[in-house]
Amino acid sequence: MKLEQGQVWKVGDAFLRIVKWQRLSIEYKHITNWETREGEVHKVSKKEFCRLIRPGKL
């Protein structure tokens, strides 16, 4: 699966939306309530993000 900006992944009860995709790092928004779409923005390496979404679904 190829990562792209704007993708939304469901991991458990939370949603992870890719805000900014770069070669070595990813900024994603961690959303707990999809209706309000409020959440926190985190910046991690691409490797860490792939570990986060491993159990999730696109």
Short mmCIF file of N, CA and C in Angstrom, two decimals:
data_model
loop_
_atom_site.label_atom_id
_atom_site.label_comp_id
_atom_site.label_asym_id
_atom_site.label_seq_id
_atom_site.Cartn_x
_atom_site.Cartn_y
_atom_site.Cartn_z
N MET A 1 0.84 -1.18 0.00
CA MET A 1 0.00 0.00 0.00
C MET A 1 0.89 1.24 0.00
N LYS A 2 0.59 2.16 -0.86
CA LYS A 2 1.35 3.39 -0.97
C LYS A 2 0.69 4.49 -0.13
N LEU A 3 1.48 5.15 0.68
CA LEU A 3 0.96 6.24 1.52
C LEU A 3 0.83 7.51 0.70
N GLU A 4 -0.30 8.22 0.90
CA GLU A 4 -0.54 9.47 0.20
C GLU A 4 -1.15 10.49 1.16
N GLN A 5 -0.97 11.74 0.85
CA GLN A 5 -1.53 12.81 1.66
C GLN A 5 -3.06 12.75 1.58
N GLY A 6 -3.73 12.87 2.73
CA GLY A 6 -5.18 12.85 2.77
C GLY A 6 -5.78 11.50 3.09
N GLN A 7 -4.98 10.44 3.14
CA GLN A 7 -5.51 9.11 3.47
C GLN A 7 -5.98 9.08 4.92
N VAL A 8 -7.04 8.30 5.16
CA VAL A 8 -7.56 8.14 6.51
C VAL A 8 -7.48 6.66 6.87
N TRP A 9 -6.85 6.37 7.99
CA TRP A 9 -6.70 5.01 8.49
C TRP A 9 -7.48 4.87 9.79
N LYS A 10 -8.20 3.77 9.94
CA LYS A 10 -8.92 3.48 11.18
C LYS A 10 -8.11 2.47 11.96
N VAL A 11 -7.68 2.88 13.14
CA VAL A 11 -6.88 2.02 14.02
C VAL A 11 -7.61 1.95 15.35
N GLY A 12 -8.22 0.81 15.63
CA GLY A 12 -9.00 0.69 16.86
C GLY A 12 -10.22 1.60 16.80
N ASP A 13 -10.37 2.47 17.80
CA ASP A 13 -11.47 3.42 17.84
C ASP A 13 -11.09 4.78 17.26
N ALA A 14 -9.85 4.97 16.88
CA ALA A 14 -9.37 6.26 16.42
C ALA A 14 -9.15 6.26 14.90
N PHE A 15 -9.06 7.47 14.36
CA PHE A 15 -8.76 7.66 12.95
C PHE A 15 -7.45 8.43 12.83
N LEU A 16 -6.63 8.06 11.86
CA LEU A 16 -5.37 8.76 11.59
C LEU A 16 -5.43 9.28 10.17
N ARG A 17 -5.38 10.61 10.01
CA ARG A 17 -5.44 11.22 8.67
C ARG A 17 -4.09 11.85 8.37
N ILE A 18 -3.50 11.51 7.23
CA ILE A 18 -2.20 12.05 6.83
C ILE A 18 -2.40 13.50 6.39
N VAL A 19 -1.78 14.41 7.12
CA VAL A 19 -1.90 15.83 6.83
C VAL A 19 -0.80 16.27 5.87
N LYS A 20 0.43 15.85 6.15
CA LYS A 20 1.56 16.25 5.32
C LYS A 20 2.48 15.05 5.15
N TRP A 21 2.71 14.67 3.91
CA TRP A 21 3.55 13.52 3.60
C TRP A 21 4.86 14.02 3.03
N GLN A 22 5.97 13.59 3.63
CA GLN A 22 7.29 13.92 3.12
C GLN A 22 8.07 12.63 2.95
N ARG A 23 9.22 12.74 2.39
CA ARG A 23 10.01 11.55 2.08
C ARG A 23 10.35 10.73 3.32
N LEU A 24 10.75 11.38 4.40
CA LEU A 24 11.17 10.65 5.59
C LEU A 24 10.28 10.85 6.80
N SER A 25 9.33 11.77 6.73
CA SER A 25 8.47 12.02 7.89
C SER A 25 7.03 12.23 7.45
N ILE A 26 6.14 12.03 8.40
CA ILE A 26 4.71 12.18 8.14
C ILE A 26 4.09 12.96 9.29
N GLU A 27 3.25 13.93 8.95
CA GLU A 27 2.42 14.62 9.94
C GLU A 27 1.03 14.05 9.80
N TYR A 28 0.48 13.58 10.92
CA TYR A 28 -0.86 13.02 10.87
C TYR A 28 -1.70 13.61 11.99
N LYS A 29 -3.02 13.58 11.77
CA LYS A 29 -3.96 14.08 12.76
C LYS A 29 -4.64 12.88 13.40
N HIS A 30 -4.57 12.80 14.72
CA HIS A 30 -5.19 11.72 15.49
C HIS A 30 -6.59 12.17 15.89
N ILE A 31 -7.62 11.56 15.28
CA ILE A 31 -9.00 11.96 15.48
C ILE A 31 -9.73 10.87 16.27
N THR A 32 -10.35 11.25 17.38
CA THR A 32 -11.09 10.27 18.18
C THR A 32 -12.57 10.28 17.86
N ASN A 33 -13.11 11.42 17.43
CA ASN A 33 -14.52 11.52 17.07
C ASN A 33 -14.62 12.00 15.63
N TRP A 34 -15.09 11.13 14.73
CA TRP A 34 -15.08 11.45 13.30
C TRP A 34 -16.07 12.57 12.96
N GLU A 35 -17.18 12.69 13.70
CA GLU A 35 -18.16 13.72 13.38
C GLU A 35 -17.62 15.13 13.61
N THR A 36 -16.91 15.34 14.70
CA THR A 36 -16.36 16.67 14.99
C THR A 36 -15.02 16.88 14.31
N ARG A 37 -14.32 15.81 14.01
CA ARG A 37 -13.01 15.83 13.35
C ARG A 37 -11.98 16.67 14.09
N GLU A 38 -12.13 16.74 15.41
CA GLU A 38 -11.15 17.44 16.23
C GLU A 38 -10.07 16.44 16.61
N GLY A 39 -8.85 16.90 16.68
CA GLY A 39 -7.77 16.01 17.07
C GLY A 39 -6.46 16.75 17.18
N GLU A 40 -5.43 15.97 17.43
CA GLU A 40 -4.09 16.51 17.61
C GLU A 40 -3.23 16.13 16.42
N VAL A 41 -2.34 17.04 16.02
CA VAL A 41 -1.42 16.78 14.92
C VAL A 41 -0.09 16.30 15.52
N HIS A 42 0.41 15.20 14.98
CA HIS A 42 1.68 14.62 15.43
C HIS A 42 2.62 14.50 14.23
N LYS A 43 3.91 14.60 14.49
CA LYS A 43 4.92 14.43 13.45
C LYS A 43 5.82 13.26 13.85
N VAL A 44 5.88 12.26 12.98
CA VAL A 44 6.70 11.06 13.25
C VAL A 44 7.43 10.67 11.97
N SER A 45 8.37 9.74 12.12
CA SER A 45 9.04 9.23 10.93
C SER A 45 8.10 8.29 10.18
N LYS A 46 8.41 8.06 8.94
CA LYS A 46 7.57 7.19 8.12
C LYS A 46 7.54 5.78 8.69
N LYS A 47 8.65 5.33 9.23
CA LYS A 47 8.75 3.99 9.82
C LYS A 47 7.82 3.86 11.03
N GLU A 48 7.81 4.88 11.89
CA GLU A 48 6.93 4.86 13.06
C GLU A 48 5.47 4.87 12.64
N PHE A 49 5.13 5.65 11.62
CA PHE A 49 3.75 5.71 11.17
C PHE A 49 3.29 4.36 10.61
N CYS A 50 4.16 3.70 9.87
CA CYS A 50 3.81 2.38 9.34
C CYS A 50 3.57 1.37 10.45
N ARG A 51 4.31 1.50 11.54
CA ARG A 51 4.07 0.62 12.69
C ARG A 51 2.73 0.93 13.35
N LEU A 52 2.35 2.21 13.36
CA LEU A 52 1.06 2.60 13.95
C LEU A 52 -0.12 2.04 13.16
N ILE A 53 -0.03 2.07 11.84
CA ILE A 53 -1.17 1.68 11.02
C ILE A 53 -1.20 0.19 10.66
N ARG A 54 -0.22 -0.55 11.10
CA ARG A 54 -0.16 -1.98 10.76
C ARG A 54 -1.45 -2.72 11.10
N PRO A 55 -2.03 -2.54 12.30
CA PRO A 55 -3.29 -3.25 12.60
C PRO A 55 -4.53 -2.55 12.05
N GLY A 56 -4.37 -1.41 11.39
CA GLY A 56 -5.52 -0.62 10.94
C GLY A 56 -5.99 -0.96 9.54
N LYS A 57 -7.06 -0.26 9.15
CA LYS A 57 -7.64 -0.42 7.82
C LYS A 57 -7.75 0.94 7.15
N LEU A 58 -7.59 0.95 5.84
CA LEU A 58 -7.68 2.19 5.06
C LEU A 58 -9.11 2.61 4.89
#
